Tab-separated table of C-alpha atoms in Angstrom:
chain	number	residue	atom	x	y	z
A	1	MET	CA	0.015	0.254	0.197
A	2	ARG	CA	1.461	3.652	-0.870
A	3	THR	CA	1.540	6.112	1.586
A	4	ILE	CA	1.201	9.814	0.631
A	5	THR	CA	2.384	12.256	3.429
A	6	ALA	CA	1.906	16.043	3.574
A	7	PRO	CA	4.222	18.563	3.662
A	8	PRO	CA	4.858	20.303	6.831
A	9	PRO	CA	2.043	22.146	8.142
A	10	PRO	CA	1.477	25.443	5.649
A	11	THR	CA	2.537	28.699	7.333
A	12	PRO	CA	-0.619	29.912	9.268
A	13	LEU	CA	-2.643	32.375	7.743
A	14	SER	CA	-3.404	34.606	11.024
A	15	ARG	CA	-0.903	33.718	13.904
A	16	TYR	CA	-1.495	36.135	16.950
A	17	ASP	CA	0.843	34.618	19.448
A	18	ALA	CA	3.943	31.900	19.284
A	19	PRO	CA	2.988	28.029	18.955
A	20	THR	CA	2.216	26.328	22.448
A	21	ARG	CA	2.062	22.941	21.059
A	22	PRO	CA	4.043	20.420	18.811
A	23	PRO	CA	2.187	19.175	15.626
A	24	LEU	CA	0.455	15.838	15.954
A	25	ARG	CA	0.964	13.274	13.617
A	26	VAL	CA	-1.972	11.915	12.077
A	27	ALA	CA	-2.850	9.322	9.460
A	28	LEU	CA	-6.008	7.391	7.796
A	29	VAL	CA	-6.212	4.273	5.762
A	30	GLN	CA	-8.505	4.289	2.273
A	31	HIS	CA	-9.041	0.370	1.511
A	32	ARG	CA	-11.449	-1.286	-0.217
A	33	TRP	CA	-13.488	-4.604	1.057
A	34	HIS	CA	-12.781	-7.729	0.562
A	35	ALA	CA	-14.760	-11.237	0.086
A	36	ASP	CA	-11.838	-12.933	2.136
A	37	PRO	CA	-11.971	-11.568	5.667
A	38	ASP	CA	-7.990	-12.386	5.775
A	39	ALA	CA	-7.476	-10.376	2.780
A	40	LEU	CA	-9.660	-7.433	3.982
A	41	ARG	CA	-7.754	-7.552	7.414
A	42	ALA	CA	-4.067	-7.837	5.743
A	43	GLU	CA	-4.389	-4.508	3.607
A	44	LEU	CA	-5.685	-2.850	6.400
A	45	ALA	CA	-3.173	-4.113	8.669
A	46	ASP	CA	-0.680	-2.961	6.341
A	47	GLY	CA	-1.913	0.215	5.915
A	48	ILE	CA	-2.026	0.449	9.890
A	49	ALA	CA	1.909	-0.047	10.018
A	50	ALA	CA	2.704	2.342	7.347
A	51	ALA	CA	0.733	4.797	9.486
A	52	ALA	CA	2.946	3.829	12.860
A	53	ARG	CA	6.097	3.591	10.780
A	54	ALA	CA	5.625	7.078	9.270
A	55	GLY	CA	5.350	8.122	13.305
A	56	ALA	CA	1.564	8.794	13.573
A	57	ALA	CA	-0.167	9.391	17.041
A	58	ALA	CA	-3.031	7.966	15.480
A	59	VAL	CA	-4.422	5.971	12.155
A	60	PHE	CA	-8.517	5.805	11.446
A	61	LEU	CA	-10.223	3.679	9.339
A	62	PRO	CA	-13.612	4.231	7.512
A	63	GLU	CA	-16.857	2.907	7.720
A	64	LEU	CA	-17.675	-0.546	8.869
A	65	THR	CA	-14.331	-1.261	8.464
A	66	LEU	CA	-14.381	-4.869	8.384
A	67	ARG	CA	-18.019	-5.567	6.292
A	68	GLN	CA	-19.228	-5.002	3.277
A	69	TYR	CA	-21.112	-1.982	2.723
A	70	PRO	CA	-24.894	-3.648	3.551
A	71	ALA	CA	-27.734	-0.928	2.770
A	72	PHE	CA	-27.424	-0.895	-0.957
A	73	VAL	CA	-30.633	-3.268	-0.814
A	74	ARG	CA	-33.021	-2.999	2.032
A	75	ALA	CA	-32.517	-4.725	5.155
A	76	GLY	CA	-34.853	-8.446	5.870
A	77	GLU	CA	-36.855	-8.332	9.341
A	78	ASN	CA	-33.519	-9.203	11.491
A	79	PRO	CA	-30.462	-7.562	9.807
A	80	GLY	CA	-29.127	-6.843	13.628
A	81	ALA	CA	-28.703	-10.338	14.157
A	82	ASP	CA	-25.150	-10.453	12.429
A	83	ALA	CA	-24.449	-6.886	14.061
A	84	GLU	CA	-21.042	-7.396	16.655
A	85	ASP	CA	-20.649	-6.827	20.322
A	86	LEU	CA	-19.310	-3.611	20.964
A	87	HIS	CA	-16.191	-4.885	22.979
A	88	THR	CA	-15.628	-8.173	21.911
A	89	GLY	CA	-16.675	-8.295	18.374
A	90	PRO	CA	-14.228	-8.762	15.061
A	91	THR	CA	-13.551	-5.190	14.888
A	92	ALA	CA	-12.496	-4.561	18.445
A	93	THR	CA	-10.772	-7.311	19.007
A	94	PHE	CA	-8.882	-6.318	15.058
A	95	ALA	CA	-8.054	-2.958	16.426
A	96	ALA	CA	-7.031	-3.742	19.652
A	97	GLU	CA	-4.593	-6.084	18.407
A	98	MET	CA	-3.077	-3.768	15.568
A	99	ALA	CA	-2.522	-1.040	18.519
A	100	ARG	CA	-0.839	-3.194	21.065
A	101	GLU	CA	1.379	-4.031	17.927
A	102	HIS	CA	2.515	-0.713	16.751
A	103	ASP	CA	1.800	0.987	19.847
A	104	ILE	CA	-0.795	3.428	18.353
A	105	PHE	CA	-4.180	4.522	18.996
A	106	VAL	CA	-6.795	2.772	16.316
A	107	HIS	CA	-9.808	4.189	15.201
A	108	ALA	CA	-12.370	2.038	13.627
A	109	SER	CA	-16.382	1.786	12.527
A	110	LEU	CA	-18.496	-1.608	13.205
A	111	TYR	CA	-22.418	-2.963	13.543
A	112	GLN	CA	-22.751	-2.772	16.717
A	113	ARG	CA	-25.242	-4.893	18.124
A	114	ALA	CA	-27.851	-2.994	20.610
A	115	PRO	CA	-31.301	-4.360	21.364
A	116	ALA	CA	-34.040	-1.332	21.280
A	117	PRO	CA	-34.063	0.945	24.466
A	118	GLU	CA	-35.984	0.145	27.168
A	119	GLY	CA	-39.846	0.479	26.795
A	120	ALA	CA	-39.156	0.337	23.252
A	121	GLU	CA	-40.813	-2.300	20.909
A	122	PRO	CA	-38.129	-4.490	19.596
A	123	ASP	CA	-37.029	-3.063	16.022
A	124	GLY	CA	-34.069	-5.538	14.712
A	125	LEU	CA	-32.132	-2.806	14.507
A	126	GLY	CA	-28.204	-2.283	15.747
A	127	LEU	CA	-26.072	1.091	15.576
A	128	ASN	CA	-23.592	1.979	13.902
A	129	THR	CA	-20.267	3.017	16.019
A	130	ALA	CA	-17.225	4.773	16.046
A	131	ILE	CA	-14.396	3.465	18.166
A	132	LEU	CA	-11.405	4.599	19.301
A	133	VAL	CA	-8.656	2.138	20.401
A	134	SER	CA	-5.441	2.681	22.545
A	135	PRO	CA	-1.782	1.270	22.232
A	136	ARG	CA	-2.891	-0.968	25.196
A	137	GLY	CA	-5.653	-1.794	23.592
A	138	GLU	CA	-8.387	-0.716	25.275
A	139	ILE	CA	-11.302	1.475	23.831
A	140	VAL	CA	-11.057	4.819	25.296
A	141	ALA	CA	-13.832	6.341	23.350
A	142	HIS	CA	-16.867	5.452	21.174
A	143	THR	CA	-19.779	6.960	19.070
A	144	HIS	CA	-22.975	6.262	17.530
A	145	LYS	CA	-23.669	7.502	14.516
A	146	LEU	CA	-26.765	10.067	14.818
A	147	HIS	CA	-28.550	11.227	11.269
A	148	ILE	CA	-28.986	7.890	8.893
A	149	PRO	CA	-29.629	8.027	5.580
A	150	ILE	CA	-33.021	6.792	3.688
A	151	SER	CA	-31.763	7.096	-0.154
A	152	PRO	CA	-32.012	4.617	-2.883
A	153	GLY	CA	-28.646	2.422	-2.543
A	154	TYR	CA	-28.301	4.044	1.103
A	155	TYR	CA	-30.926	2.270	2.879
A	156	GLU	CA	-29.442	2.689	6.243
A	157	ASP	CA	-32.685	3.095	8.350
A	158	THR	CA	-33.770	-0.547	7.441
A	159	TYR	CA	-30.097	-1.502	9.391
A	160	PHE	CA	-29.161	1.463	12.076
A	161	ARG	CA	-30.943	3.233	14.922
A	162	ALA	CA	-30.650	6.786	15.248
A	163	GLY	CA	-27.757	7.467	17.985
A	164	PRO	CA	-29.486	8.173	21.302
A	165	ALA	CA	-29.881	12.359	22.255
A	166	GLU	CA	-28.371	11.876	25.023
A	167	ASP	CA	-24.716	13.510	25.027
A	168	PRO	CA	-25.131	13.088	21.388
A	169	TYR	CA	-21.728	14.937	20.463
A	170	PRO	CA	-19.264	13.817	23.316
A	171	VAL	CA	-15.552	15.312	22.946
A	172	HIS	CA	-12.912	12.890	23.955
A	173	ARG	CA	-9.797	14.343	25.155
A	174	PRO	CA	-7.291	10.231	25.161
A	175	GLU	CA	-4.260	10.575	27.089
A	176	GLY	CA	-1.612	10.277	24.676
A	177	LEU	CA	-3.154	12.415	22.216
A	178	SER	CA	-2.396	15.960	22.374
A	179	ALA	CA	-5.731	17.081	21.193
A	180	ALA	CA	-9.574	17.165	21.643
A	181	PHE	CA	-11.563	14.501	19.555
A	182	GLY	CA	-15.106	14.422	18.208
A	183	PHE	CA	-16.234	10.781	16.403
A	184	PRO	CA	-19.329	11.121	14.668
A	185	THR	CA	-19.816	8.947	10.928
A	186	CYS	CA	-20.196	9.686	7.450
A	187	TRP	CA	-23.908	11.287	7.209
A	188	ASP	CA	-23.329	13.262	10.118
A	189	GLU	CA	-20.784	15.131	8.420
A	190	TRP	CA	-23.579	16.771	5.879
A	191	PHE	CA	-24.702	18.659	8.649
A	192	ALA	CA	-23.584	22.527	9.957
A	193	GLU	CA	-25.001	21.576	13.388
A	194	VAL	CA	-22.949	18.445	13.759
A	195	THR	CA	-19.884	20.679	13.417
A	196	ARG	CA	-20.984	23.504	15.280
A	197	SER	CA	-22.161	21.358	18.365
A	198	TYR	CA	-18.575	19.862	18.604
A	199	SER	CA	-16.872	22.969	17.992
A	200	ILE	CA	-19.174	24.586	20.720
A	201	ALA	CA	-17.912	21.666	22.865
A	202	GLY	CA	-14.592	22.156	22.663
A	203	ALA	CA	-13.787	19.674	19.947
A	204	GLU	CA	-10.440	20.208	17.809
A	205	ILE	CA	-10.235	17.283	15.171
A	206	LEU	CA	-13.607	15.843	13.703
A	207	VAL	CA	-13.349	12.520	12.447
A	208	TYR	CA	-15.616	10.917	9.720
A	209	PRO	CA	-15.583	7.489	8.839
A	210	THR	CA	-17.285	7.211	5.573
A	211	ALA	CA	-18.850	5.261	2.884
A	212	ILE	CA	-19.593	7.198	0.173
A	213	GLY	CA	-19.849	6.620	-3.338
A	214	SER	CA	-22.402	6.686	-6.658
A	215	GLU	CA	-25.918	7.137	-6.509
A	216	PRO	CA	-27.646	4.252	-7.750
A	217	ASP	CA	-30.825	6.282	-9.657
A	218	PHE	CA	-28.332	8.652	-10.903
A	219	PRO	CA	-25.299	7.005	-11.635
A	220	ASP	CA	-23.749	10.498	-13.973
A	221	PHE	CA	-23.999	12.102	-10.867
A	222	ASP	CA	-20.259	12.681	-9.218
A	223	THR	CA	-21.438	13.666	-5.638
A	224	ARG	CA	-17.922	13.534	-4.775
A	225	PRO	CA	-16.659	17.660	-4.942
A	226	LEU	CA	-20.149	18.406	-3.045
A	227	TRP	CA	-19.083	16.245	-0.770
A	228	GLN	CA	-15.996	17.573	-0.095
A	229	GLN	CA	-16.769	21.050	-0.443
A	230	VAL	CA	-19.344	20.645	2.351
A	231	ILE	CA	-16.957	18.836	4.777
A	232	VAL	CA	-14.496	21.626	3.997
A	233	GLY	CA	-17.080	24.752	4.191
A	234	ASN	CA	-18.166	23.283	7.848
A	235	ALA	CA	-14.013	23.024	8.980
A	236	ILE	CA	-14.079	26.597	7.638
A	237	ALA	CA	-17.543	27.736	9.611
A	238	ASN	CA	-16.424	26.137	12.815
A	239	ALA	CA	-12.591	25.864	12.979
A	240	THR	CA	-12.074	22.167	13.169
A	241	PHE	CA	-9.635	19.875	11.763
A	242	MET	CA	-11.434	17.396	9.473
A	243	ILE	CA	-9.838	13.972	9.192
A	244	VAL	CA	-12.318	11.818	6.526
A	245	PRO	CA	-11.233	7.703	5.826
A	246	ASN	CA	-13.314	6.419	2.960
A	247	ARG	CA	-13.464	3.149	0.985
A	248	HIS	CA	-12.794	2.774	-2.450
A	249	GLY	CA	-14.224	0.059	-4.713
A	250	ASP	CA	-17.699	-1.449	-6.399
A	251	GLU	CA	-19.389	-3.483	-3.927
A	252	GLY	CA	-22.706	-3.920	-6.194
A	253	ALA	CA	-24.953	-1.344	-6.372
A	254	ILE	CA	-22.262	1.708	-5.497
A	255	THR	CA	-18.939	2.009	-6.369
A	256	PHE	CA	-17.410	3.819	-3.909
A	257	TYR	CA	-15.360	7.052	-4.581
A	258	GLY	CA	-12.434	6.744	-1.790
A	259	SER	CA	-10.996	10.423	-2.285
A	260	SER	CA	-10.015	10.340	1.436
A	261	PHE	CA	-8.422	13.457	2.852
A	262	ILE	CA	-7.134	15.230	5.669
A	263	CYS	CA	-8.164	19.514	5.667
A	264	ASP	CA	-7.225	22.695	8.484
A	265	PRO	CA	-9.620	25.106	9.702
A	266	TYR	CA	-8.736	27.397	6.854
A	267	GLY	CA	-10.242	25.083	4.646
A	268	ARG	CA	-6.332	23.869	3.248
A	269	ILE	CA	-6.597	20.245	1.923
A	270	LEU	CA	-2.957	19.312	3.547
A	271	VAL	CA	-3.287	15.467	1.875
A	272	ALA	CA	-6.000	13.626	-0.070
A	273	ALA	CA	-6.493	9.975	-1.823
A	274	PRO	CA	-7.454	9.117	-5.478
A	275	ARG	CA	-10.532	7.424	-6.043
A	276	ASP	CA	-9.560	4.364	-6.857
A	277	GLU	CA	-6.540	3.224	-4.917
A	278	SER	CA	-5.445	1.399	-1.259
A	279	VAL	CA	-3.627	4.335	0.361
A	280	THR	CA	-2.029	5.559	3.746
A	281	LEU	CA	-2.246	9.385	4.206
A	282	VAL	CA	-0.294	10.933	6.952
A	283	ALA	CA	-0.502	14.829	7.791
A	284	ASP	CA	0.832	17.262	10.711
A	285	LEU	CA	-1.560	19.246	12.601
A	286	ASP	CA	-0.807	22.734	13.501
A	287	LEU	CA	-3.372	22.922	16.500
A	288	ASP	CA	-2.617	26.177	16.992
A	289	GLN	CA	-4.633	27.153	14.235
A	290	ARG	CA	-7.727	26.537	15.350
A	291	ARG	CA	-7.203	29.669	17.940
A	292	ASP	CA	-5.576	31.577	15.232
A	293	TRP	CA	-8.374	31.542	13.210
A	294	LEU	CA	-10.948	32.140	15.892
A	295	ALA	CA	-9.453	35.349	17.154
A	296	LEU	CA	-9.848	36.482	13.712
A	297	PHE	CA	-13.100	35.455	12.594
A	298	PRO	CA	-14.695	34.807	16.057
A	299	PHE	CA	-17.621	33.023	15.101
A	300	LEU	CA	-18.596	31.069	18.221
A	301	LYS	CA	-18.373	34.456	20.095
A	302	THR	CA	-20.484	36.371	17.715
A	303	ARG	CA	-23.290	33.529	17.695
A	304	ARG	CA	-26.860	34.807	18.061
A	305	PRO	CA	-28.479	31.701	19.841
A	306	ASP	CA	-31.672	33.569	20.495
A	307	THR	CA	-32.650	33.463	17.228
A	308	TYR	CA	-31.791	30.061	16.243
A	309	SER	CA	-35.324	28.587	17.683
A	310	SER	CA	-36.679	27.679	14.339
A	311	LEU	CA	-33.528	24.891	13.531
A	312	THR	CA	-35.357	22.482	16.093
A	313	ALA	CA	-38.685	23.203	14.413
A	314	PRO	CA	-40.569	20.287	12.153
A	315	VAL	CA	-39.936	20.477	8.630
A	316	THR	CA	-42.187	19.394	6.497
A	317	PRO	CA	-40.557	17.687	3.047
């Protein structure tokens, strides 16, 4: 697997004070699904090892890391039957093995087995969950996907229950990583409210494990530029770094378009992947850029929450 390393962090565009923190080196792995589980794990392991050799403190993997994307067809009666345990399932086990072997934080995504909330009717669904595993092999953060797509080819509402509204935007400051992280997932990246909520809570880096590609109903409509522009725009408006690992390859009704990337709070793409290749991306994040950008453009301080009540009102399609 090829490794693409970003050049040193670009010159700050607005720096009022001297840097207070060293750069944080991070990596992501863009991979494709393999029907052979051993081949799939081998490709991911190759990418994780490359990230560790490059000196990354953490490596981030795409959505539903160890399984084929299921939602291009509607689920059957009990889709959660093959979901996995958060702590002991194959994804957590694989991530822990890699983290311990390479002394690196490993982020992954899984279809989590989760019964319906107490008092609710059984629905057969599970949760789409992102995890972060420490170099000791322990899960130190997990976050459930909040927004669930319902469009043709992405019938995720027939597989996943939306994450709960209690503590929906947790910010994690893992010991050994010098930054505050949020771990939403894929469809969440389209919602400005998600980035803003994390930014208000102090998140500096958002990680979006992703599975996005072609549109079965509109095969000539390439959404890749729009997808990237929305994420980058949210980064600019909220002074966050964005780490976005996507998969690539044809999995049936959808061809995933890769194009994973890392951007900074000024909207600059630090490093990006091609559409159709398994690669490891590595970049150094100048963490003081969030401070600098918000000093110049104080979006959070000049908000008008007293005018935002309509944002929580129901919308008629």
